[in-house]
CSV table of C-alpha atoms and ligand atoms in Angstrom, one decimal:
chain,number,residue,atom,x,y,z
A,514,MET,CA,67.6,35.1,70.9
A,515,ASN,CA,67.5,37.1,67.7
A,516,VAL,CA,66.0,40.5,67.7
A,517,ILE,CA,65.5,43.1,64.9
A,518,HIS,CA,65.2,46.7,65.9
A,519,LEU,CA,63.3,49.0,63.5
A,520,SER,CA,63.5,52.7,63.9
A,521,ALA,CA,63.7,56.0,62.0
A,522,GLU,CA,66.8,57.1,63.9
A,523,CYS,CA,70.0,55.6,65.2
A,524,TYR,CA,73.0,57.5,66.4
A,525,PRO,CA,75.5,58.2,64.8
A,526,VAL,CA,73.8,57.5,61.5
A,527,ALA,CA,70.8,59.6,61.9
A,528,LYS,CA,69.7,61.5,65.1
A,529,VAL,CA,67.2,64.2,65.8
A,530,GLY,CA,66.7,63.4,69.5
A,531,GLY,CA,66.8,60.7,72.1
A,532,LEU,CA,65.3,58.0,69.8
A,533,GLY,CA,68.6,58.1,67.9
A,534,ASP,CA,70.6,57.8,71.1
A,535,VAL,CA,68.5,54.8,72.4
A,536,VAL,CA,68.6,52.8,69.1
A,537,GLY,CA,72.3,53.5,68.7
A,538,ALA,CA,73.0,52.1,72.2
A,539,LEU,CA,70.5,49.5,73.3
A,540,PRO,CA,71.4,46.9,70.6
A,541,LYS,CA,75.1,47.2,71.5
A,542,TYR,CA,74.4,46.5,75.1
A,543,GLN,CA,72.1,43.6,74.1
A,544,GLN,CA,74.8,42.1,72.0
A,545,ALA,CA,77.2,42.4,74.9
A,546,ALA,CA,74.6,40.5,77.0
A,547,GLY,CA,74.5,37.6,74.4
A,548,VAL,CA,71.4,38.6,72.4
A,549,SER,CA,71.8,38.9,68.6
A,550,ALA,CA,70.4,42.3,68.0
A,551,ILE,CA,70.5,44.1,64.7
A,552,VAL,CA,69.1,47.4,63.5
A,553,VAL,CA,67.3,48.0,60.3
A,554,LEU,CA,67.0,51.7,59.4
A,555,PRO,CA,65.8,53.7,56.4
A,556,TYR,CA,68.7,54.8,54.2
A,557,TYR,CA,69.6,58.5,54.5
A,558,ASP,CA,72.0,60.5,52.4
A,559,ARG,CA,74.0,61.6,55.4
A,560,LYS,CA,77.6,61.8,56.6
A,561,PHE,CA,77.8,58.5,58.3
A,562,VAL,CA,76.4,56.7,55.3
A,563,LYS,CA,78.8,58.5,52.9
A,564,GLU,CA,81.8,57.9,55.0
A,565,ASN,CA,81.4,54.2,55.8
A,566,ASP,CA,81.4,51.0,53.8
A,567,PHE,CA,78.3,49.1,53.0
A,568,GLU,CA,77.6,46.0,50.9
A,569,VAL,CA,74.3,45.2,49.1
A,570,ILE,CA,72.9,42.0,50.7
A,571,PHE,CA,69.5,41.9,49.2
A,572,GLU,CA,67.6,43.4,46.2
A,573,SER,CA,64.0,43.2,45.2
A,574,ASN,CA,60.9,45.3,44.4
A,575,ILE,CA,58.1,46.7,46.5
A,576,VAL,CA,54.5,47.2,45.5
A,577,MET,CA,52.8,49.9,47.4
A,578,GLY,CA,49.5,50.6,45.7
A,579,PRO,CA,50.3,52.4,42.4
A,580,PHE,CA,54.0,52.7,43.5
A,581,ILE,CA,56.2,49.9,42.2
A,582,GLY,CA,59.9,50.2,42.6
A,583,PRO,CA,63.2,48.5,43.4
A,584,PHE,CA,64.8,48.5,46.8
A,585,GLN,CA,68.1,47.4,48.3
A,586,VAL,CA,69.2,46.3,51.7
A,587,LEU,CA,72.7,47.5,52.6
A,588,ARG,CA,74.8,46.2,55.5
A,589,GLU,CA,77.6,48.1,57.1
A,590,THR,CA,80.7,46.0,56.8
A,591,THR,CA,83.0,46.9,59.7
A,592,ASN,CA,80.6,46.5,62.7
A,593,LYS,CA,81.5,50.0,63.7
A,594,LEU,CA,78.5,50.4,66.0
A,595,GLY,CA,78.8,47.2,68.0
A,596,PHE,CA,75.8,45.7,66.2
A,597,PRO,CA,75.0,44.9,62.6
A,598,LEU,CA,73.5,48.0,60.9
A,599,HIS,CA,71.3,47.6,57.8
A,600,LEU,CA,69.8,50.3,55.7
A,601,ILE,CA,66.9,50.0,53.3
A,602,LYS,CA,67.3,52.1,50.2
A,603,ILE,CA,64.5,53.0,47.9
A,604,PRO,CA,65.2,55.6,45.1
A,605,GLY,CA,63.1,58.7,45.6
A,606,LEU,CA,61.8,57.8,49.0
A,607,LEU,CA,64.6,56.3,51.2
A,608,ASP,CA,67.7,58.0,49.8
A,609,ARG,CA,67.2,61.6,51.0
A,610,PRO,CA,69.1,63.6,53.6
A,611,GLU,CA,66.4,64.5,56.1
A,612,ILE,CA,64.7,62.1,58.5
A,613,TYR,CA,61.4,63.8,58.9
A,614,CYS,CA,59.1,66.5,57.4
A,615,TYR,CA,58.8,65.4,53.8
A,616,PRO,CA,55.3,65.8,52.4
A,617,ASP,CA,55.2,62.1,51.6
A,618,GLU,CA,56.3,61.0,55.1
A,619,SER,CA,53.5,58.4,55.2
A,620,GLU,CA,54.6,56.7,52.0
A,621,GLN,CA,58.3,57.0,53.1
A,622,PHE,CA,57.8,55.0,56.4
A,623,LEU,CA,55.3,52.7,54.8
A,624,ALA,CA,57.7,51.8,52.0
A,625,TYR,CA,60.4,51.2,54.7
A,626,GLN,CA,58.2,48.7,56.5
A,627,ILE,CA,57.0,46.9,53.4
A,628,ALA,CA,60.5,46.6,52.0
A,629,PHE,CA,61.7,45.2,55.4
A,630,LEU,CA,59.0,42.6,55.3
A,631,GLU,CA,59.8,41.6,51.7
A,632,TRP,CA,63.3,41.1,52.8
A,633,LEU,CA,62.4,39.2,56.0
A,634,LYS,CA,60.2,36.7,54.0
A,635,ASN,CA,63.5,35.5,52.5
A,636,PHE,CA,65.3,34.9,55.8
A,637,GLU,CA,66.3,31.2,56.3
A,638,VAL,CA,66.0,31.7,60.1
A,639,LEU,CA,63.4,34.1,61.3
A,640,PRO,CA,64.0,36.4,64.2
A,641,ASP,CA,62.4,35.7,67.6
A,642,VAL,CA,61.3,39.3,68.1
A,643,ILE,CA,60.7,42.3,65.9
A,644,HIS,CA,61.2,45.4,68.1
A,645,SER,CA,59.5,48.5,66.6
A,646,HIS,CA,60.3,51.9,67.9
A,647,ASP,CA,57.6,54.6,67.7
A,648,HIS,CA,55.0,55.0,64.9
A,649,HIS,CA,57.5,54.8,62.0
A,650,ALA,CA,57.6,51.1,62.4
A,651,GLY,CA,54.2,50.8,63.9
A,652,LEU,CA,52.4,49.0,61.1
A,653,ILE,CA,54.7,46.0,61.3
A,654,PRO,CA,52.6,44.1,63.9
A,655,PHE,CA,49.4,44.6,61.9
A,656,LEU,CA,51.0,43.6,58.6
A,657,ILE,CA,52.6,40.4,59.8
A,658,TYR,CA,49.5,39.2,61.6
A,659,HIS,CA,46.9,40.5,59.2
A,660,SER,CA,48.3,40.4,55.6
A,661,SER,CA,48.1,37.2,53.6
A,662,ARG,CA,51.3,38.2,52.0
A,663,TYR,CA,53.2,37.9,55.2
A,664,LYS,CA,51.5,34.8,56.7
A,665,SER,CA,54.9,33.0,56.9
A,666,LEU,CA,56.0,35.7,59.4
A,667,SER,CA,53.0,35.6,61.7
A,668,GLN,CA,54.7,33.5,64.4
A,669,ILE,CA,57.2,36.2,65.2
A,670,ALA,CA,56.7,38.1,68.5
A,671,THR,CA,56.4,41.9,68.2
A,672,VAL,CA,57.4,44.5,70.7
A,673,LEU,CA,56.7,48.2,70.4
A,674,THR,CA,58.6,50.8,72.4
A,675,ILE,CA,56.8,54.2,72.7
A,676,HIS,CA,59.4,56.9,72.9
A,677,ASN,CA,56.9,59.6,72.3
A,678,GLY,CA,53.1,59.1,72.2
A,679,GLN,CA,52.4,62.6,70.9
A,680,TYR,CA,53.4,61.7,67.4
A,681,GLN,CA,51.3,58.9,66.0
A,682,GLY,CA,51.9,58.9,62.2
A,683,TRP,CA,48.3,59.5,61.2
A,684,ILE,CA,47.4,58.3,57.6
A,685,GLY,CA,44.1,59.1,55.8
A,686,TRP,CA,41.9,56.1,54.9
A,687,GLU,CA,42.3,57.1,51.2
A,688,LYS,CA,45.7,55.5,51.5
A,689,LEU,CA,44.5,52.1,52.6
A,690,ASN,CA,45.2,50.8,49.2
A,691,LEU,CA,49.0,51.2,49.9
A,692,LEU,CA,48.9,48.4,52.4
A,693,PRO,CA,49.6,45.0,50.7
A,694,ASP,CA,47.0,42.2,50.8
A,695,ILE,CA,45.5,43.0,54.2
A,696,ASP,CA,42.5,41.4,55.9
A,697,VAL,CA,40.2,44.4,55.3
A,698,TRP,CA,37.7,43.1,57.9
A,699,GLU,CA,40.4,43.6,60.5
A,700,GLY,CA,40.6,47.3,59.5
A,701,LYS,CA,39.5,48.4,63.0
A,702,LEU,CA,43.0,47.2,64.2
A,703,LEU,CA,44.4,50.0,62.1
A,704,GLU,CA,42.1,52.7,63.2
A,705,TRP,CA,41.9,55.4,65.9
A,706,GLY,CA,40.1,58.7,65.5
A,707,ASP,CA,38.8,58.2,61.9
A,708,CYS,CA,42.2,57.5,60.4
A,709,ILE,CA,44.9,54.9,60.1
A,710,ASN,CA,46.9,55.4,63.3
A,711,PRO,CA,50.2,53.5,63.1
A,712,LEU,CA,51.0,54.0,66.8
A,713,ALA,CA,47.5,52.9,68.0
A,714,SER,CA,47.6,50.0,65.6
A,715,ALA,CA,50.9,48.8,67.0
A,716,VAL,CA,49.6,49.1,70.6
A,717,LYS,CA,46.6,47.0,69.5
A,718,CYS,CA,48.5,44.3,67.6
A,719,CYS,CA,51.9,43.9,69.3
A,720,TRP,CA,52.5,41.3,71.9
A,721,LYS,CA,53.9,43.8,74.4
A,722,TYR,CA,54.5,47.5,74.4
A,723,THR,CA,57.0,49.4,76.5
A,724,THR,CA,57.4,53.0,77.4
A,725,VAL,CA,60.7,54.6,78.2
A,726,SER,CA,59.9,55.2,81.9
A,727,PRO,CA,57.4,53.8,84.4
A,728,SER,CA,55.9,57.2,85.1
A,729,TYR,CA,55.2,57.8,81.4
A,730,LEU,CA,53.4,54.5,81.2
A,731,GLU,CA,51.0,55.7,83.9
A,732,GLU,CA,50.7,59.1,82.3
A,733,LEU,CA,49.7,57.7,78.9
A,734,SER,CA,46.3,56.7,80.2
A,735,THR,CA,45.5,60.3,81.1
A,736,ASN,CA,47.6,62.3,78.6
A,737,SER,CA,48.5,60.7,75.2
A,738,ASN,CA,47.2,63.0,72.5
A,739,GLY,CA,43.9,61.2,72.1
A,740,LEU,CA,45.0,57.6,72.8
A,741,GLU,CA,44.0,57.6,76.6
A,742,LYS,CA,41.2,55.1,76.3
A,743,LEU,CA,43.3,52.8,74.2
A,744,PHE,CA,46.1,52.7,76.8
A,745,ILE,CA,43.5,52.0,79.5
A,746,ALA,CA,42.1,49.1,77.5
A,747,GLU,CA,45.6,47.6,76.7
A,748,ALA,CA,47.2,48.3,80.0
A,749,ALA,CA,48.0,44.6,80.6
A,750,LYS,CA,50.4,44.6,77.7
A,751,GLY,CA,52.4,47.7,78.9
A,752,VAL,CA,55.7,47.7,80.7
A,753,GLY,CA,57.8,50.8,81.7
A,754,ILE,CA,61.6,50.5,81.3
A,755,ILE,CA,63.7,53.5,81.9
A,756,ASN,CA,66.3,54.4,79.2
A,757,GLY,CA,70.0,54.1,79.9
A,758,ILE,CA,72.9,56.0,78.5
A,759,ASP,CA,75.8,54.9,76.4
A,760,THR,CA,78.7,55.3,78.9
A,761,ASP,CA,81.3,54.7,76.2
A,762,ILE,CA,80.2,57.9,74.4
A,763,TRP,CA,79.0,59.9,77.4
A,764,ASN,CA,82.0,59.7,79.6
A,765,PRO,CA,83.6,63.0,80.9
A,766,GLU,CA,86.8,61.0,81.5
A,767,THR,CA,87.3,60.1,77.8
A,768,ASP,CA,84.9,62.3,75.8
A,769,PRO,CA,86.9,63.6,72.8
A,770,MET,CA,84.3,66.4,72.2
A,771,ILE,CA,85.2,68.2,75.5
A,772,SER,CA,88.3,70.2,76.1
A,773,ALA,CA,89.2,69.1,79.6
A,774,ASN,CA,88.4,65.5,80.6
A,775,TYR,CA,87.6,64.9,84.2
A,776,THR,CA,86.6,62.2,86.7
A,777,ILE,CA,84.6,62.3,89.9
A,778,GLU,CA,87.8,63.1,91.8
A,779,THR,CA,88.8,66.0,89.4
A,780,ALA,CA,85.3,67.3,88.7
A,781,THR,CA,85.6,70.6,90.4
A,782,GLU,CA,88.7,71.7,88.4
A,783,GLY,CA,87.6,69.8,85.2
A,784,LYS,CA,84.2,71.4,85.1
A,785,ALA,CA,85.7,74.8,85.9
A,786,ALA,CA,88.1,74.5,82.9
A,787,ASN,CA,85.2,73.5,80.6
A,788,LYS,CA,83.1,76.3,81.9
A,789,LYS,CA,85.8,78.8,81.2
A,790,LEU,CA,86.0,77.7,77.6
A,791,ILE,CA,82.3,77.6,76.9
A,792,CYS,CA,81.8,81.0,78.6
A,793,GLN,CA,84.6,82.4,76.4
A,794,GLU,CA,82.9,80.9,73.3
A,795,PHE,CA,79.6,82.6,74.2
A,796,PHE,CA,81.0,85.9,75.6
A,797,LEU,CA,79.9,85.2,79.1
A,798,GLU,CA,81.9,85.6,82.4
A,799,ASP,CA,82.6,82.4,84.1
A,800,ASP,CA,82.3,83.6,87.7
A,801,LYS,CA,78.5,83.3,87.8
A,802,PRO,CA,76.3,80.2,87.8
A,803,LEU,CA,75.8,78.9,84.3
A,804,VAL,CA,72.3,77.5,83.6
A,805,ALA,CA,71.9,75.8,80.2
A,806,PHE,CA,69.0,74.4,78.1
A,807,ILE,CA,69.6,71.9,75.3
A,808,GLY,CA,66.8,70.5,73.2
A,809,ARG,CA,64.1,70.8,70.7
A,810,LEU,CA,62.4,74.2,70.9
A,811,VAL,CA,58.8,72.9,71.1
A,812,GLY,CA,55.9,73.2,73.5
A,813,GLU,CA,56.4,69.6,74.7
A,814,LYS,CA,59.8,70.7,76.1
A,815,GLY,CA,58.3,73.9,77.7
A,816,ALA,CA,60.6,75.8,75.4
A,817,ASP,CA,57.9,78.4,74.7
A,818,LEU,CA,58.1,79.5,78.3
A,819,LEU,CA,61.8,80.2,78.1
A,820,PRO,CA,61.9,83.7,76.6
A,821,GLU,CA,59.6,85.1,79.4
A,822,ALA,CA,61.3,83.1,82.1
A,823,ILE,CA,64.8,84.2,81.0
A,824,THR,CA,63.7,87.8,80.9
A,825,LYS,CA,62.3,87.6,84.4
A,826,LEU,CA,65.4,85.8,85.7
A,827,LEU,CA,67.9,88.2,84.2
A,828,LEU,CA,66.0,91.2,85.5
A,829,LYS,CA,65.7,89.6,89.0
A,830,TYR,CA,69.4,88.5,89.1
A,831,LYS,CA,71.0,91.4,87.2
A,832,ASN,CA,74.5,90.1,86.4
A,833,LYS,CA,74.3,87.3,88.9
A,834,VAL,CA,73.4,84.3,86.6
A,835,ASN,CA,74.3,83.3,83.0
A,836,ILE,CA,72.0,81.5,80.7
A,837,LEU,CA,72.9,79.6,77.6
A,838,ILE,CA,70.6,77.9,75.1
A,839,LEU,CA,71.3,75.3,72.4
A,840,GLY,CA,68.3,74.2,70.3
A,841,SER,CA,66.2,74.4,67.2
A,842,GLY,CA,62.5,74.0,66.5
A,843,GLU,CA,59.5,76.2,66.2
A,844,LYS,CA,60.4,79.5,64.4
A,845,GLU,CA,58.5,81.7,66.9
A,846,ILE,CA,60.5,80.2,69.9
A,847,GLU,CA,63.8,80.4,68.0
A,848,GLU,CA,63.1,84.1,67.3
A,849,GLY,CA,62.0,84.8,70.8
A,850,LEU,CA,65.2,83.4,72.2
A,851,ALA,CA,67.4,85.0,69.6
A,852,ASN,CA,65.9,88.4,70.2
A,853,LEU,CA,66.9,88.3,73.9
A,854,THR,CA,70.6,88.4,73.0
A,855,SER,CA,70.7,92.1,72.4
A,856,THR,CA,68.9,93.0,75.7
A,857,PHE,CA,71.0,90.7,77.9
A,858,LYS,CA,74.2,90.3,76.0
A,859,GLU,CA,76.4,90.1,79.2
A,860,ASN,CA,74.5,87.2,80.7
A,861,TYR,CA,72.8,85.3,77.9
A,862,ASN,CA,73.5,83.7,74.7
A,863,VAL,CA,71.9,81.2,72.3
A,864,PHE,CA,72.9,78.8,69.5
A,865,ILE,CA,70.0,78.1,67.2
A,866,GLY,CA,70.7,74.8,65.4
A,867,TYR,CA,71.7,71.2,66.0
A,868,HIS,CA,75.3,70.8,67.2
A,869,GLU,CA,76.3,67.4,68.7
A,870,ALA,CA,79.8,68.4,69.9
A,871,LEU,CA,78.6,71.7,71.3
A,872,SER,CA,76.0,69.8,73.4
A,873,HIS,CA,78.8,67.8,75.0
A,874,ARG,CA,80.8,71.0,75.7
A,875,ILE,CA,77.7,72.5,77.4
A,876,TYR,CA,76.9,69.4,79.5
A,877,ALA,CA,80.6,69.5,80.7
A,878,GLY,CA,80.8,73.3,81.3
A,879,ALA,CA,77.4,74.2,82.7
A,880,ASP,CA,76.6,74.2,86.4
A,881,PHE,CA,72.9,73.5,85.9
A,882,LEU,CA,70.7,72.2,83.1
A,883,ILE,CA,67.0,73.2,82.9
A,884,MET,CA,64.2,71.0,81.5
A,885,PRO,CA,60.8,72.6,81.9
A,886,SER,CA,59.1,69.8,79.9
A,887,ARG,CA,55.3,69.5,79.7
A,888,VAL,CA,55.8,65.9,78.5
A,889,GLU,CA,59.0,63.9,78.9
A,890,PRO,CA,58.7,60.2,78.3
A,891,CYS,CA,62.2,59.6,79.6
A,892,GLY,CA,64.6,62.4,78.8
A,893,LEU,CA,68.3,61.7,78.2
A,894,ASN,CA,69.6,65.3,78.8
A,895,GLN,CA,69.2,65.0,82.6
A,896,LEU,CA,71.0,61.6,82.5
A,897,TYR,CA,73.9,63.1,80.5
A,898,SER,CA,74.0,66.1,82.8
A,899,LEU,CA,74.1,63.8,85.9
A,900,ARG,CA,77.0,61.9,84.4
A,901,TYR,CA,78.8,65.2,83.7
A,902,GLY,CA,78.2,66.6,87.2
A,903,THR,CA,75.7,69.2,86.1
A,904,VAL,CA,72.7,69.7,88.4
A,905,PRO,CA,69.4,69.0,86.6
A,906,ILE,CA,66.5,71.4,87.2
A,907,VAL,CA,63.5,69.5,86.0
A,908,ARG,CA,59.7,69.6,85.9
A,909,SER,CA,58.3,66.6,87.7
A,910,THR,CA,56.9,64.6,84.8
A,911,GLY,CA,57.6,61.2,83.1
A,912,GLY,CA,61.1,60.0,83.2
A,913,LEU,CA,62.3,63.2,84.8
A,914,LYS,CA,60.3,62.2,87.9
A,915,ASP,CA,61.8,58.8,87.8
A,916,THR,CA,65.4,59.8,87.5
A,917,VAL,CA,65.9,63.1,89.4
A,918,VAL,CA,65.7,63.2,93.3
A,919,ASP,CA,65.2,66.7,94.7
A,920,ILE,CA,68.0,67.9,97.0
A,921,THR,CA,65.6,68.3,99.9
A,922,GLU,CA,65.2,64.5,99.9
A,923,GLU,CA,67.6,62.0,101.3
A,924,ASN,CA,70.7,61.7,99.0
A,925,GLY,CA,69.0,64.1,96.6
A,926,TYR,CA,71.0,65.7,93.8
A,927,GLY,CA,68.6,67.8,91.6
A,928,ILE,CA,66.0,70.5,91.6
A,929,ARG,CA,62.4,69.5,90.8
A,930,PHE,CA,59.4,71.7,90.3
A,931,GLU,CA,55.7,70.9,89.7
A,932,GLU,CA,54.2,73.2,87.2
A,933,ALA,CA,55.2,74.0,83.6
A,934,ASP,CA,54.9,77.7,83.9
A,935,VAL,CA,57.1,80.8,83.9
A,936,ASP,CA,57.0,81.5,87.6
A,937,SER,CA,57.9,77.9,88.5
A,938,ILE,CA,60.9,78.1,86.2
A,939,VAL,CA,62.0,81.3,87.8
A,940,ALA,CA,61.5,79.9,91.3
A,941,ALA,CA,63.5,76.7,90.4
A,942,VAL,CA,66.4,78.6,88.9
A,943,SER,CA,66.3,80.9,92.0
A,944,ARG,CA,66.9,77.8,94.1
A,945,ALA,CA,69.9,77.0,91.9
A,946,VAL,CA,71.4,80.4,92.2
A,947,GLU,CA,71.3,80.0,96.0
A,948,ILE,CA,72.8,76.5,96.0
A,949,TYR,CA,75.6,77.7,93.8
A,950,LYS,CA,76.8,80.0,96.5
A,951,ASN,CA,77.6,77.0,98.7
A,952,THR,CA,80.8,75.6,97.1
A,953,THR,CA,80.9,72.6,99.4
A,954,GLN,CA,77.3,71.6,98.6
A,955,MET,CA,78.0,72.0,94.9
A,956,GLN,CA,81.0,69.6,95.3
A,957,LEU,CA,78.9,67.1,97.2
A,958,LEU,CA,76.1,67.2,94.6
A,959,ARG,CA,78.6,66.7,91.8
A,960,SER,CA,80.1,63.6,93.4
A,961,ARG,CA,76.6,62.2,94.2
A,962,MET,CA,75.5,62.7,90.6
A,963,MET,CA,78.6,61.3,89.0
A,964,SER,CA,78.3,58.2,91.2
A,965,LEU,CA,74.9,57.3,89.9
A,966,ASN,CA,74.7,54.5,87.4
A,967,TYR,CA,72.4,55.0,84.5
A,968,SER,CA,74.3,52.8,82.1
A,969,TRP,CA,72.3,50.7,79.6
A,970,HIS,CA,73.4,47.4,81.3
A,971,GLN,CA,70.4,47.3,83.7
A,972,SER,CA,67.7,48.4,81.2
A,973,ALA,CA,69.1,46.2,78.4
A,974,ALA,CA,68.7,43.3,80.8
A,975,GLN,CA,65.1,44.3,81.4
A,976,TYR,CA,64.3,44.2,77.7
A,977,ILE,CA,65.9,40.8,77.4
A,978,ASN,CA,63.8,39.6,80.2
A,979,LEU,CA,60.7,40.9,78.5
A,980,TYR,CA,61.7,39.1,75.2
A,981,ASN,CA,62.3,35.8,77.1
A,982,ASN,CA,58.8,36.1,78.7
A,983,LEU,CA,57.2,36.6,75.3
A,984,LYS,CA,57.7,32.9,74.6
A,985,SER,CA,55.2,32.0,77.3
A,986,LEU,CA,52.4,34.3,75.9
B,2252,ADP,P1,63.9,64.2,72.7
B,2252,ADP,O1,64.2,62.9,72.2
B,2252,ADP,O2,62.5,64.3,73.1
B,2252,ADP,O3,64.3,65.3,71.9
B,2252,ADP,P2,65.8,63.5,74.9
B,2252,ADP,O4,66.1,64.1,76.1
B,2252,ADP,O5,65.5,62.0,75.0
B,2252,ADP,O6,64.7,64.3,74.1
B,2252,ADP,O7,67.1,63.5,73.9
B,2252,ADP,C1,67.5,64.6,73.2
B,2252,ADP,C2,68.9,64.2,72.6
B,2252,ADP,O8,69.1,65.2,71.6
B,2252,ADP,C3,70.0,64.4,73.6
B,2252,ADP,O9,71.1,63.6,73.1
B,2252,ADP,C4,70.4,65.9,73.4
B,2252,ADP,O10,71.7,66.2,73.8
B,2252,ADP,C5,70.2,66.0,71.9
B,2252,ADP,N1,69.9,67.3,71.4
B,2252,ADP,C6,68.7,68.0,71.4
B,2252,ADP,N2,68.8,69.2,70.8
B,2252,ADP,C7,70.1,69.3,70.4
B,2252,ADP,C8,70.8,70.3,69.7
B,2252,ADP,N3,70.2,71.4,69.3
B,2252,ADP,N4,72.1,70.1,69.4
B,2252,ADP,C9,72.7,68.9,69.8
B,2252,ADP,N5,72.1,68.0,70.5
B,2252,ADP,C10,70.8,68.1,70.8
B,2253,GLC,C1,61.5,60.7,72.9
B,2253,GLC,C2,61.1,61.4,74.2
B,2253,GLC,C3,62.3,61.5,75.2
B,2253,GLC,C4,63.0,60.2,75.3
B,2253,GLC,C5,63.5,59.8,73.9
B,2253,GLC,C6,64.2,58.4,73.9
B,2253,GLC,O1,62.0,61.5,71.9
B,2253,GLC,O2,60.6,62.7,74.0
B,2253,GLC,O3,61.7,61.8,76.5
B,2253,GLC,O4,64.1,60.3,76.2
B,2253,GLC,O5,62.4,59.6,73.1
B,2253,GLC,O6,63.5,57.4,74.4
């Protein structure tokens, strides 16, 4: 079985969120299970790319409407990631430092997909499956089944994984001429809501689509930023597979990014040592429960609720709880969170920005991790926090619902709440403050959480099973 993963992100080459984590790990676990899985990524002018060795294995040109230009395919030569990594480089479009937010993002990801197909046409042996992740690779199924230029590829099975249905990659119809030699009468397969919608097109044209948790699969038919009817119509093609975590990287016993390594047996002392250091770093006292938030500061994550919720909590529990935030995103939320430091400097701090190593130190040192997400297709933070013995406090939605069992239930280990609003956050953290007082219960929860197995092995096997079943479609 040969599979090619296409994605905008892949840790440690380029990561903004969980998409990077998944594409950096799933192929490695698939390789270990005997599947030949490779990753093809846009080229970024970033640290990993600068510091590692690549060879050019293919060169040609792409034609994208009026844009005609050369591209190269580079392969990483040392197999550092546990799977072959390939980068597509196009001067001016795919050679820049950032992953997202360029004004020509449509052209950027379209050029990536066209260059990939131009390269693929030259393969001696075609892959069995092309696995697209999110909308950035969403036009691949349409192009290989409905462009005369890629007819030779039309037998390849396509799978789409939806990590986040909120973002769909909308492109105006005036850019239709950028798509090479397409069957224009099939244009409806590109469309949703009066524009070219790469995510919707992928759902329509792929053989199977997956979502990163079973609950999110259900939610898409009632809440998917306009695609609800599409998901109802295509439901027979949908499968929910929960994400795993890369336990080589996320392992408190060996993690080089944390100061004190620990196991399930030494978690109490280990976490206390990490807590002491992170509290020192952020000028907090370590004798109070430490509640952390890590993530993108956007409405989807419920981050806009945090400034008011933190204010209420720190007024309610004067000097009895500490809160630490790591994140970046919408300016207004960043400012709202930064402004609180002067009012609550003894019990609150924030790091605005993206900091991978700091996130590890916080997972290791915090007692609780809060995720008040409005939408959470899977969520990896709660899985990392479980692995590091940090009690997750989550809103019951998507993957959070599928992975966190409330402590009031049998063998429960987390705190769940129903509504994404300020009062529910305050109530949930209040439960955490009470639980923290019971040292024995905290120890029991830690060992329960750390015994859970969310490694990729199981989920990678489910994807392989899905690929194998494609043959019979
Ligand atoms: P999403 O992909 O929607 O952002 P996930 O929970 O799937 O959410 O994954 C988020 C990933 O990004 C996790 O690995 C988390 O630790 C990381 N992360 C998010 N924000 C930051 C940040 N500011 N600094 C470091 N890591 C971050
Ligand atoms: C998305 C989702 C997140 C998920 C991640 C990886 O960014 O927002 O919930 O964990 O993708 O699949």
